[in-house]
Short mmCIF file of C-alpha atoms in Angstrom, two decimals:
data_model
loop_
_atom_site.label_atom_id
_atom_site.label_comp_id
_atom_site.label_asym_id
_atom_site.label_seq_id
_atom_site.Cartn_x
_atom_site.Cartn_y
_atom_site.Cartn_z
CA UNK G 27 -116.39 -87.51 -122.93
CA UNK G 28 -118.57 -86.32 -125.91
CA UNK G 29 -121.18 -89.36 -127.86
CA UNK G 30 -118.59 -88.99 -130.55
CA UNK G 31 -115.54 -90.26 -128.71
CA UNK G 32 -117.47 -92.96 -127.32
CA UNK G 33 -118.82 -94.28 -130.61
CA UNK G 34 -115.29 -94.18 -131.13
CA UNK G 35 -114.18 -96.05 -128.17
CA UNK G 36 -116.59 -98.80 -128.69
CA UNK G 37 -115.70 -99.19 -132.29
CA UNK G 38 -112.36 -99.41 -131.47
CA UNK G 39 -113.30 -102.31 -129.15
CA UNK G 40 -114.66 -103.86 -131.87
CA UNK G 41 -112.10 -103.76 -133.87
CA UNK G 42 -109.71 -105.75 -131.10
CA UNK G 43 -111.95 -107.89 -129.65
CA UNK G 44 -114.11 -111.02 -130.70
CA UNK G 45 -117.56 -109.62 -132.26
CA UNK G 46 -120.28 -111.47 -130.21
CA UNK G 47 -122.78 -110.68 -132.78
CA UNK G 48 -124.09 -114.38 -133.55
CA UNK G 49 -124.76 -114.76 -129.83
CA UNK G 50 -127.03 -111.62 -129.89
CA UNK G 51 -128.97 -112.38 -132.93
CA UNK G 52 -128.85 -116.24 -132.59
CA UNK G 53 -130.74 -117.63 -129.42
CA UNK G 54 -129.88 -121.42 -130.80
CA UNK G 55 -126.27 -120.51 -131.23
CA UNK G 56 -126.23 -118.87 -128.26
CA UNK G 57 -127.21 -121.94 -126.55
CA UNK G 58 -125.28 -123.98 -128.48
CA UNK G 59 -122.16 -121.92 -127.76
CA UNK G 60 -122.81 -122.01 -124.20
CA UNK G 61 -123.62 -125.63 -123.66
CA UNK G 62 -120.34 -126.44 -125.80
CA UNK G 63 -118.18 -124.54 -123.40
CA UNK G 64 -119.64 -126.18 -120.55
CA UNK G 65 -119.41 -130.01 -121.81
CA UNK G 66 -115.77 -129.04 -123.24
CA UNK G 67 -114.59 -128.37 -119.55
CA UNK G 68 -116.47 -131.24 -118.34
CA UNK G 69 -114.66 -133.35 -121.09
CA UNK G 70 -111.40 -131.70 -119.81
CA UNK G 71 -111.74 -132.70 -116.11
CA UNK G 72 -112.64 -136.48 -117.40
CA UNK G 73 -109.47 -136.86 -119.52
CA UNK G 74 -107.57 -135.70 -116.91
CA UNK G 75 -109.25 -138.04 -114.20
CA UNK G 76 -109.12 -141.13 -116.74
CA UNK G 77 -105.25 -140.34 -117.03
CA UNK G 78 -104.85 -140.29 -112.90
CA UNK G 79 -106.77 -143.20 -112.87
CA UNK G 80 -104.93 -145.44 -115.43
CA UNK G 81 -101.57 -144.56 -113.89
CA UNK G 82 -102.99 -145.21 -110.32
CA UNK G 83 -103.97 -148.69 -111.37
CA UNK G 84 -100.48 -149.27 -113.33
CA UNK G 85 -98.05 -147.41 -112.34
CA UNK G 86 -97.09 -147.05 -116.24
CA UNK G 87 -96.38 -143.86 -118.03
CA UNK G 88 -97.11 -146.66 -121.10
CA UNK G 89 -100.31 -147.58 -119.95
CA UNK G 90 -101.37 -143.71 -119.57
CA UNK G 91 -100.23 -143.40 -123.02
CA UNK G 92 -102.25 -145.73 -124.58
CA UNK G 93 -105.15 -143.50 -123.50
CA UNK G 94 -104.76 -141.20 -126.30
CA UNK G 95 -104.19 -144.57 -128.37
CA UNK G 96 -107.01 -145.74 -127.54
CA UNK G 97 -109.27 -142.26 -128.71
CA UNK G 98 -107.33 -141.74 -131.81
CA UNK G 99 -108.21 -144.79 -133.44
CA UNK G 100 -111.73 -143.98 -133.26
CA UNK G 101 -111.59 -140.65 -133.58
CA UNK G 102 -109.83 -140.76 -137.30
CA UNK G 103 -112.41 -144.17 -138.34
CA UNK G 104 -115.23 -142.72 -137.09
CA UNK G 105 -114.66 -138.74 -137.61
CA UNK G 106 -114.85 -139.79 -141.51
CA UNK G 107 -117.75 -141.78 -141.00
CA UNK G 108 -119.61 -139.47 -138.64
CA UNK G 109 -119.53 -136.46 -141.43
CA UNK G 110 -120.69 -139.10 -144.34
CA UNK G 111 -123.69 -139.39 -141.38
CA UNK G 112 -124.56 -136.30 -140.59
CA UNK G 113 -124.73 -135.36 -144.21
CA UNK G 114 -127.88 -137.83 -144.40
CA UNK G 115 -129.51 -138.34 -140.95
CA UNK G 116 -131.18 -135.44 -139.10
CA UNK G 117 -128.12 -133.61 -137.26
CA UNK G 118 -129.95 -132.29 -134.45
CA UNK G 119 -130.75 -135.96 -133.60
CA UNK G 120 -127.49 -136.97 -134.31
CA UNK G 121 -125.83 -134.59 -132.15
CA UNK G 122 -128.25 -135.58 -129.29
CA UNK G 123 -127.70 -139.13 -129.54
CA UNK G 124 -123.83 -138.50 -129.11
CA UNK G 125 -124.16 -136.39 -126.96
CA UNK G 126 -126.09 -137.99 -124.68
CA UNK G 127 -124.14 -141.26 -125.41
CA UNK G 128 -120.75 -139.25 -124.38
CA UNK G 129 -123.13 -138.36 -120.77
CA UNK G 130 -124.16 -142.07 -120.15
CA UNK G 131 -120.20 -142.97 -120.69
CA UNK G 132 -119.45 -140.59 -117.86
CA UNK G 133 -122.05 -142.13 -115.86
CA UNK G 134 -120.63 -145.59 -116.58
CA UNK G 135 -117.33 -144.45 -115.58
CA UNK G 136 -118.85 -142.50 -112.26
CA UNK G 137 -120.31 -145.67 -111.33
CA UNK G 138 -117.52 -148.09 -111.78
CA UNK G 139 -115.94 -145.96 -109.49
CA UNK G 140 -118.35 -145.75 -106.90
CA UNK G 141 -118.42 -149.75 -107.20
CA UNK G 142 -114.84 -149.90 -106.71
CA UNK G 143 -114.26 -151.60 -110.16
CA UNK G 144 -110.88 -150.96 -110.91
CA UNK G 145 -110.03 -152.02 -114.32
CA UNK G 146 -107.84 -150.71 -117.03
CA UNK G 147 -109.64 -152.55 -119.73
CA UNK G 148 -112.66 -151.04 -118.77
CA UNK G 149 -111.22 -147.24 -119.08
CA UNK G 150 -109.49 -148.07 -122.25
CA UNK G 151 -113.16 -149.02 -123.89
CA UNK G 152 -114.89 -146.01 -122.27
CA UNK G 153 -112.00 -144.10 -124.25
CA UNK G 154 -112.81 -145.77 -127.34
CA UNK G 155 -116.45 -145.20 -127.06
CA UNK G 156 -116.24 -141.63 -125.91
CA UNK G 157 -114.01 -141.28 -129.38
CA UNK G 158 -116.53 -142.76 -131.53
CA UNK G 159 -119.46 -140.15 -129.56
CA UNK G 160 -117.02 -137.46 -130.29
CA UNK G 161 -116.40 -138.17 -133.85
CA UNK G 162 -120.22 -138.26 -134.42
CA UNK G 163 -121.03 -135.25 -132.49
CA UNK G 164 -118.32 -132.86 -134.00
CA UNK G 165 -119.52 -132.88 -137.83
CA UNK G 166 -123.34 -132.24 -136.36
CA UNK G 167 -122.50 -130.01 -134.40
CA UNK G 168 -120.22 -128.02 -136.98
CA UNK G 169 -122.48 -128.25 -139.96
CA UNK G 170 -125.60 -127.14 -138.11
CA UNK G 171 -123.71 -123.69 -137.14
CA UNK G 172 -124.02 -122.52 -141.09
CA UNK G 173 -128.06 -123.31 -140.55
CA UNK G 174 -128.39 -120.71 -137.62
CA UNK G 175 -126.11 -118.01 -138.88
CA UNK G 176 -125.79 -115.56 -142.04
CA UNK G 177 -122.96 -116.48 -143.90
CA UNK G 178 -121.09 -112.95 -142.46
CA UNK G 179 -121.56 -114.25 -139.01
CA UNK G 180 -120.16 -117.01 -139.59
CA UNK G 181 -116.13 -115.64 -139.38
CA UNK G 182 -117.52 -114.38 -136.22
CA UNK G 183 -118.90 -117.76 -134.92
CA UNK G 184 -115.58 -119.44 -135.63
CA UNK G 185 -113.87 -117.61 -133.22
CA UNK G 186 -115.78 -117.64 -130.44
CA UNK G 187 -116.17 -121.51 -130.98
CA UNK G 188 -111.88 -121.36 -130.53
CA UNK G 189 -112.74 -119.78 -127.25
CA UNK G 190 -114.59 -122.82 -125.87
CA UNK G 191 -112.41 -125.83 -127.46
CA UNK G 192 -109.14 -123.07 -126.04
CA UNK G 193 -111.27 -122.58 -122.82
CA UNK G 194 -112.17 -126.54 -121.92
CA UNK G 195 -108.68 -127.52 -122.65
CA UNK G 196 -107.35 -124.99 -120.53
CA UNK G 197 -109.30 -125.11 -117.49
CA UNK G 198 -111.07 -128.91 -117.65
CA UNK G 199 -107.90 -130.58 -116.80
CA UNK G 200 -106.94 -127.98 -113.64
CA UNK G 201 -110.12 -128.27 -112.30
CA UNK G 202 -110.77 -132.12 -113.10
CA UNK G 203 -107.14 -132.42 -111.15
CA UNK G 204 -108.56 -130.65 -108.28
CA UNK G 205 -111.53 -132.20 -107.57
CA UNK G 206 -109.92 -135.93 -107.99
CA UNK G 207 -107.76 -134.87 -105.38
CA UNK G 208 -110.76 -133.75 -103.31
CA UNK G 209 -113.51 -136.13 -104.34
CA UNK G 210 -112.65 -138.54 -105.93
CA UNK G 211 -112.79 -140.32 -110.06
CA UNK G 212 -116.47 -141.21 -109.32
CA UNK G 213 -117.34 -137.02 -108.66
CA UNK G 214 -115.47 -135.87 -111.44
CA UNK G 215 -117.25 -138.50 -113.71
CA UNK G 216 -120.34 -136.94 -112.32
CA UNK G 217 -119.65 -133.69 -113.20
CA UNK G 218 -118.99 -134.55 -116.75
CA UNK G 219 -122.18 -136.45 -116.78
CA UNK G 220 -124.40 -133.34 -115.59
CA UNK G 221 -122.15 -131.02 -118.20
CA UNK G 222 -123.67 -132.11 -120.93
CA UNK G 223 -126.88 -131.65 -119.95
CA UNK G 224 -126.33 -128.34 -121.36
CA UNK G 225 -125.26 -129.33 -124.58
CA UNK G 226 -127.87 -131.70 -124.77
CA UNK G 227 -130.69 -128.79 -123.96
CA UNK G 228 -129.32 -126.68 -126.48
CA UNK G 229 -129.79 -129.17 -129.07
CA UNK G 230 -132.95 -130.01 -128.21
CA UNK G 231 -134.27 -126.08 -128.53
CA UNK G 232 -133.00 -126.88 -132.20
CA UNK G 233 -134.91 -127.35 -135.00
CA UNK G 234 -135.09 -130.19 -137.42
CA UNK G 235 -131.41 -130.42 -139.23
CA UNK G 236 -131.77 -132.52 -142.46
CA UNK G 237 -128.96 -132.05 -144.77
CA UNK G 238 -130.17 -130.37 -147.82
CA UNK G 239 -129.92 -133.85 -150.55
CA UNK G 240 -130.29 -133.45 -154.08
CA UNK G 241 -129.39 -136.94 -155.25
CA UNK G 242 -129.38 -140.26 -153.58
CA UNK G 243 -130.23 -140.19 -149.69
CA UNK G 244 -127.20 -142.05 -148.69
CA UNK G 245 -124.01 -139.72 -148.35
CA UNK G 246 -120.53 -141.69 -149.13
CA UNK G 247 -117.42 -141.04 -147.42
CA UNK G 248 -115.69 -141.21 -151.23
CA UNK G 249 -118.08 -138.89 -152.61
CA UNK G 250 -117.03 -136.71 -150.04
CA UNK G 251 -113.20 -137.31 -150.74
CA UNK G 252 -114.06 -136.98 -154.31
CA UNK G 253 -115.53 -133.83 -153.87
CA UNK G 254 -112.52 -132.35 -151.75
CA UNK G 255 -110.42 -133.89 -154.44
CA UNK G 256 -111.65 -131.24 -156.84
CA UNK G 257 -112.17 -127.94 -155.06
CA UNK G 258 -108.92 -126.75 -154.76
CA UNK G 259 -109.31 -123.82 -152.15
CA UNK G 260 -111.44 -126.30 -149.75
CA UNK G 261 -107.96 -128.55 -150.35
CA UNK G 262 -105.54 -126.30 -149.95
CA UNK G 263 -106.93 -125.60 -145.99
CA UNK G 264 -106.18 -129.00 -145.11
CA UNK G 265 -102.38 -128.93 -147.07
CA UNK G 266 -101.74 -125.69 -145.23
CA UNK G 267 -102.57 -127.89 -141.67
CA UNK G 268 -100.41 -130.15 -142.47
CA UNK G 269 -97.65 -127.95 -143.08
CA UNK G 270 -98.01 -126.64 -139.27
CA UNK G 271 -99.09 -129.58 -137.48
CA UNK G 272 -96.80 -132.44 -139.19
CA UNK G 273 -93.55 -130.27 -140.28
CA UNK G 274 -93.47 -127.84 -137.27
CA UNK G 275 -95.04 -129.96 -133.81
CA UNK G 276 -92.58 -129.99 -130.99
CA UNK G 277 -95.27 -130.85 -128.25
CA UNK G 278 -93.58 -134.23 -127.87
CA UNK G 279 -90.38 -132.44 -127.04
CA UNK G 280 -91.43 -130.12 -124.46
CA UNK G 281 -90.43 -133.04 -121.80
CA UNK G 282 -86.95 -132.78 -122.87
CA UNK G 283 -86.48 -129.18 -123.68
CA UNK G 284 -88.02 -128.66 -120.10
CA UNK G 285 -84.85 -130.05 -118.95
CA UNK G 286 -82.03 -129.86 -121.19
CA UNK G 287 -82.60 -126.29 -122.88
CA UNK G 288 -83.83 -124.43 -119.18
CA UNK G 289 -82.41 -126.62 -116.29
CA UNK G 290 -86.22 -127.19 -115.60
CA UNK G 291 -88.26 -129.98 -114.63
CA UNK G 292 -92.33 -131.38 -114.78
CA UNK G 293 -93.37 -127.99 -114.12
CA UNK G 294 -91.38 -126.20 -117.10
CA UNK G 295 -93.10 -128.81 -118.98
CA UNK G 296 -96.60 -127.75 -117.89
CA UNK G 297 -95.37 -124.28 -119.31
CA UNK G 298 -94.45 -125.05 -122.55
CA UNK G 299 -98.17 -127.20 -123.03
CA UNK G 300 -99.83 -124.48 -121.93
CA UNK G 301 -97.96 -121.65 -123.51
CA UNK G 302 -99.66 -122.31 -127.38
CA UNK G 303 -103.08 -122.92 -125.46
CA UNK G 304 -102.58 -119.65 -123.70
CA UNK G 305 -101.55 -118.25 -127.20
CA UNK G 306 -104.83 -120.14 -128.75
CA UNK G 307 -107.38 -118.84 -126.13
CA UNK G 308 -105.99 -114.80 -126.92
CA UNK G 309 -106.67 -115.43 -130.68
CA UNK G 310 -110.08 -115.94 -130.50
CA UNK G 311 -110.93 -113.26 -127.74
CA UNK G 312 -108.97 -110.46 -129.89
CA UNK G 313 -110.25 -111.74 -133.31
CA UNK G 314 -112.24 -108.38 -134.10
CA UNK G 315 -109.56 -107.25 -136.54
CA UNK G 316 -110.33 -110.24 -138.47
CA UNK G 317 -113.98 -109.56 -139.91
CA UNK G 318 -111.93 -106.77 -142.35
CA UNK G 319 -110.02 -109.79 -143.89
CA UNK G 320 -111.70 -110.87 -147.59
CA UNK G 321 -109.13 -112.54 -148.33
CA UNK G 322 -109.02 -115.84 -146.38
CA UNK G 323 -106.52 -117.89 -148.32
CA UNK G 324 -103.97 -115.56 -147.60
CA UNK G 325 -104.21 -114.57 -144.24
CA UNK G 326 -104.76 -118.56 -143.36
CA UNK G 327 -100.89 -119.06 -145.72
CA UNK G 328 -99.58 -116.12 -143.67
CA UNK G 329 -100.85 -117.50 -140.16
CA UNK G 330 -99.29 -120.55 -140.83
CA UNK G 331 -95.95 -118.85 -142.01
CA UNK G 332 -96.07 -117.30 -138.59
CA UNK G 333 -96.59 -120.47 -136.86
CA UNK G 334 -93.53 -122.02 -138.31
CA UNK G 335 -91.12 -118.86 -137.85
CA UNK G 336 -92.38 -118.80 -133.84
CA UNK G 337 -91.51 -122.84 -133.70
CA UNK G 338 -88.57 -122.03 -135.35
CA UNK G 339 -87.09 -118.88 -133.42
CA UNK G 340 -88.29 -121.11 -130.33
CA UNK G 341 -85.67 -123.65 -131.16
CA UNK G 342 -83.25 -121.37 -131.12
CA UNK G 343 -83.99 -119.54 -127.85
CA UNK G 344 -82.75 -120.64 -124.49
CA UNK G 345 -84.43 -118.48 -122.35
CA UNK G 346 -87.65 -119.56 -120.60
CA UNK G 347 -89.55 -116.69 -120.75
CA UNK G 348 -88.79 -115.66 -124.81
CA UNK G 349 -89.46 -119.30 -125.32
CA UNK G 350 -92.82 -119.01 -123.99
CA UNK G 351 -93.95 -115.81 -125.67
CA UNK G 352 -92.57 -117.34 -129.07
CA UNK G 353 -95.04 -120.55 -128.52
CA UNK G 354 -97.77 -118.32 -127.51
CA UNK G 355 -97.68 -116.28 -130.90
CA UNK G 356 -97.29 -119.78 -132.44
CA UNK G 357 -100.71 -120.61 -130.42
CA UNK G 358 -102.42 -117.51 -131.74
CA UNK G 359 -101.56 -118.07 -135.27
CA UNK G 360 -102.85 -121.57 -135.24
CA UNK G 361 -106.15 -120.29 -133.96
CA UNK G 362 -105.84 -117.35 -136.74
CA UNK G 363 -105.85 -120.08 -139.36
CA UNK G 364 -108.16 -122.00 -137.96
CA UNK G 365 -110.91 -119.72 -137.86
CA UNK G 366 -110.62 -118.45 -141.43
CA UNK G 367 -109.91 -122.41 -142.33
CA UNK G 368 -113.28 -122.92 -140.80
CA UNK G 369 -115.21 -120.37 -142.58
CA UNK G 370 -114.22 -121.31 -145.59
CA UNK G 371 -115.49 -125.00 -145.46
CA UNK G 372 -118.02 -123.46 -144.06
CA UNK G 373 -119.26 -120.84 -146.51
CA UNK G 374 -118.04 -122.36 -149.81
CA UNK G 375 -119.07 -125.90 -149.49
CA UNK G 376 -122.39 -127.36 -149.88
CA UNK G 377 -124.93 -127.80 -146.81
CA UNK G 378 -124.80 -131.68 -148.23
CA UNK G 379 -121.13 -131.97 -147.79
CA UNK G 380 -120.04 -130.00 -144.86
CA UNK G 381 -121.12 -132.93 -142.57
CA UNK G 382 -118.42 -135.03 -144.56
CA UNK G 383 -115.78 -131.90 -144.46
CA UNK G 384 -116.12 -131.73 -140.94
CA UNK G 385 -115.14 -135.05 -140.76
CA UNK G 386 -111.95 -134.98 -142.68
CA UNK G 387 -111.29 -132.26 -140.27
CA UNK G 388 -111.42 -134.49 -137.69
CA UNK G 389 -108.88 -136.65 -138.62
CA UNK G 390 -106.74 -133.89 -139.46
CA UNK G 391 -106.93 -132.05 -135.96
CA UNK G 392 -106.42 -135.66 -134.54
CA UNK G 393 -104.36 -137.40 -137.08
CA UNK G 394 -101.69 -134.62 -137.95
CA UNK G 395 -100.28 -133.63 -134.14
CA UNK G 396 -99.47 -137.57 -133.48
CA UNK G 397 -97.95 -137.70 -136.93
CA UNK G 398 -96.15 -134.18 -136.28
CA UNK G 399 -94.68 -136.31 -132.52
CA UNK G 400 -93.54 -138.93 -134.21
CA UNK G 401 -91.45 -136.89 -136.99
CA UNK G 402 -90.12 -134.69 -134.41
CA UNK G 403 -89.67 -137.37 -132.10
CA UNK G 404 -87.39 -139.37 -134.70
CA UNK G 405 -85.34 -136.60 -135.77
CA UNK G 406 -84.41 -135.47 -132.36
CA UNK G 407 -82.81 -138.88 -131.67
CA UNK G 408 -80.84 -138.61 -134.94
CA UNK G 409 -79.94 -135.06 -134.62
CA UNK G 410 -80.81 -132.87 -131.26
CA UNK G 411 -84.10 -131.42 -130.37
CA UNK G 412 -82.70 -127.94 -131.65
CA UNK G 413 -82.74 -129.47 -134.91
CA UNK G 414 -85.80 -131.16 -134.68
CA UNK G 415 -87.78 -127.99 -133.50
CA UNK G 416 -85.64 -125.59 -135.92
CA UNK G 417 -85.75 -127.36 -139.36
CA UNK G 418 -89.45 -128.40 -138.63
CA UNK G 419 -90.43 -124.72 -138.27
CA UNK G 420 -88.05 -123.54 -141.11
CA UNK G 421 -89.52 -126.10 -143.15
CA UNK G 422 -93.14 -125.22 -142.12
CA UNK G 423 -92.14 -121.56 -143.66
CA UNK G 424 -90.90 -123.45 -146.76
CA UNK G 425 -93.94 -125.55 -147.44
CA UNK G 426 -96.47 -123.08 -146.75
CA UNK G 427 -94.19 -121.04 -149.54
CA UNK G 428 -94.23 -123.55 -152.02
CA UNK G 429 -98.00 -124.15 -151.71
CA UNK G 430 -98.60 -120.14 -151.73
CA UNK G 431 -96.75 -120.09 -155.43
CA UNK G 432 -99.12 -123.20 -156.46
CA UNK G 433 -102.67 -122.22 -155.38
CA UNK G 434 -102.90 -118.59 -156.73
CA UNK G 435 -106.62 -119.03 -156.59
CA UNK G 436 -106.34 -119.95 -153.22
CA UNK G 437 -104.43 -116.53 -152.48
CA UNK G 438 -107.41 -114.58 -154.23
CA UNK G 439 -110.17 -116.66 -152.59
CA UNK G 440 -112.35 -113.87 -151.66
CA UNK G 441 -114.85 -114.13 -148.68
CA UNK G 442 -117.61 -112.03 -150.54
CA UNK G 443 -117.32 -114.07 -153.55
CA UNK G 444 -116.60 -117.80 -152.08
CA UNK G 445 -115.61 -120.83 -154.50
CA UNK G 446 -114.67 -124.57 -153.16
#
C-alpha cells in the first residue's frame, strides 16, 4: 500500500469516526473527559443499586418510582439555579464542591449499608441531594469546556462528551446489577465513591474558572431567561427538544409494547430501553462526518425530523428486530441534535451566560422525557399505544416543520459566523 492510499485511508477514518482532536491538544479536557466517563458509570451502578434497594425494602414498583421523583424535583429547581451560579462563582470550585459532595453521598449511602440501616426515607434524601450535586456540577462542568477548547473543537468535544453520558448509562447499571448481586449495596456505593475521585482530580489540574462579568457580580436566573428570550437561534434549540422529547417519547410504553405488540416479556423491555441508548452511543463514535456541517440549525431541524419519522415507523412495526433498528436510528438522531444543539449554546452565547444556558438545559433533558411519559402515557389509555407512539412521532415531524418555516435565521445559522 503506497503513503498515498494510506493518507487516504486515515482520512477516510476521519471522516466516519469521532475526531479525538480536543483530547490530543487539551491535557485538562482530556482529563476532564476521562474522569467524566468514569464517575458517569459509577453514577450508573448507584442508580441501579438505589432502585434494588428501595424495592428490596418495599416490595413496591411505587416506591421504586418515586426514586426518579425524588431527583427530578431537584434536578429542574436547582439545574436553573446551579447555571445562575456558575455564571458568578469560580466554576472549577464549583464543580469540585459538587463533585465531591455527590462522592461523600455515596459514602453516606456505603455506610448505611454496612450499618445495616435500612430506610427508605433515607435513600429518597440521598436522591434528592445527589440531584441538587448534579444540577450544580453539570453547568460547571459544561461552561468550563468552551475555556479549554478553540471554538472549532468544540463540535468535536460535544460528541465525545455523548460518548460518556451514552457510555455510563449503558454500562453503570449492568455492572452496578452485578456487583449488588455479588457484593452487596454497601460495595457498589463504594465504587461510586472512589469514581469520582477522577473527576474530582481532573478538576483540580484546572485552572481558575471565573465567569467573564461585565456588569453586576451577581448572575440572575431571569436575566438569563431574559436573555434566551431574545436570541432566537439559542431558542429555537430548546423548541426543537421539545418537539422530540414531549411530542414523540414512547419510553413509558416500552412495558406494554414488550408484551402486546411482540408476545414478549421484562426482557423485550430491556431491549427497547436500550435500543435508543445503543443508537445514542453509535452517534457520537461515528460523528466525524459532522465537523463538514456549517450549518447547525438545519442539520439539528433535520435530526429531529428523523427522530420523529423512526418513533413513528416504530409504531407501526410489529416485528422485534425492525422495531429495534428503527429506535436505534431514533437514538442516533437525538445524539446528532444534541451535539450541534450543544455547540451552538456553546459558541454563540456569552462566557457570562452559558453557566445559566446550561442550566435551562438541565431542566429540559430532565423536565421534557417525564412530560413526553405522561402525554404518551394518557393517550394510550384513550386510544392504543399504536396511536400514542404513531401520532406523537408524526406530530414530532409536523412541529419540527412548522418551526423550520418560522426561524429562517435559525436554518442559516452558520457555525463560522455564530449569532444567539
Amino acid at each position: 500500500m503506497t503513503a498515498t492510499q494510506e493518507e487516504r485511508e486515515e482520512r477516510s477514518r476521519r471522516r466516519l469516526f469521532a475526531d479525538l482532536t480536543p483530547l490530543r491538544t487539551s491535557a485538562h479536557y482530556r482529563r476532564l473527559w476521562f474522569g467524566s466517563t468514569v464517575s458517569w458509570v459509577g453514577q450508573g451502578m448507584t442508580a441501579l443499586a438505589v432502585s434494588l434497594q428501595v424495592y428490596d425494602i418495599t416490595g413496591s414498583p411505587f416506591s421504586v418510582g418515586l426514586v426518579g421523583l425524588f431527583s427530578l424535583g431537584p434536578l429542574v429547581v436547582f439545574g436553573l439555579y446551579g447555571g445562575a451560579i456558575a455564571d458568578t462563582v469560580d466554576r472549577r470550585k464549583l464543580g469540585l464542591a459538587s463533585a465531591g459532595g455527590s462522592a461523600v453521598l455515596s459514602v453516606a449511602l456505603a455506610a448505611a449499608a454496612f450499618a445495616g440501616f435500612h430506610r427508605v426515607w433515607f435513600l429518597y434524601g440521598i436522591v434528592a441531594l445527589q440531584a441538587v450535586c448534579a444540577a450544580l456540577n453539570a453547568p460547571a462542568r459544561s461552561s468550563m469546556i468552551p475555556r479549554l477548547l478553540p471554538p472549532e473543537q468544540l463540535r468535536a468535544a460535544n460528541a465525545l462528551n455523548s460518548m460518556v453520558t451514552t457510555f455510563g448509562m449503558l454500562v453503570g447499571p449492568g455492572l452496578g446489577g452485578l456487583i449488588v448481586g455479588l457484593a452487596g449495596y454497601q460495595t457498589a456505593y463504594l465504587i461510586d465513591a472512589l469514581a469520582f475521585s477522577a473527576s474530582l482530580y481532573a478538576m483540580w489540574r484546572l485552572p481558575s474558572m471565573l465567569p467573564d462579568r461585565t456588569g453586576s457580580k451577581r448572575a440572575s436566573v431571569l436575566d438569563g431567561l431574559r436573555f434566551l428570550a431574545t436570541r432566537p437561534n439559542l431558542r429555537m434549540t430548546f423548541l426543537s427538544d421539545f418537539c422530540a422529547m414531549i411530542l414523540a417519547h414512547p419510553r413509558a410504553l416500552f412495558p406494554a409494547v414488550a408484551v402486546l405488540w411482540y408476545g414478549g416479556d421484562a426482557k423485550t423491555a430491556g431491549l427497547l430501553v436500550a435500543a435508543p441508548a445503543c443508537g445514542a452511543l453509535l452517534g457520537g463514535i461515528l460523528s466525524g462526518w459532522q465537523g463538514r456541517i456549517r450549518h447547525h440549525g438545519q442539520a439539528i431541524l433535520v435530526a429531529v425530523a428523523c427522530w420523529g419519522t423512526a418513533i413513528a415507523v416504530f409504531g407501526l412495526t410489529r416485528n422485534l428486530w425492525l422495531g429495534l433498528l428503527l429506535l436505534a436510528v431514533a437514538g442516533y438522531s437525538d445524539t446528532v441534535s444534541m451535539i450541534f444543539r450543544n455547540t451552538m449554546m456553546q459558541v454563540a452565547a456569552p462566557d457570562e451566560m452559558r453557566g445559566r444556558l446550561q442550566g435551562v438545559f438541565i431542566v429540559v433533558v430532565a423536565g421534557g422525557p417525564r412530560l413526553g411519559d405522561f402525554l404518551a402515557g394518557s393517550v394510550a389509555d384513550l386510544t392504543s399505544p399504536a396511536v400514542a407512539v404513531t401520532g406523537g412521532g408524526i406530530a414530532c415531524v409536523l412541529a419540527v416543520g412548522a418551526l423550520a418555516l418560522y426561524g429562517r435565521g435559525f436554518r442559516r445559522y452558520d457555525a463560522l459566523d455564530p449569532t444567539p
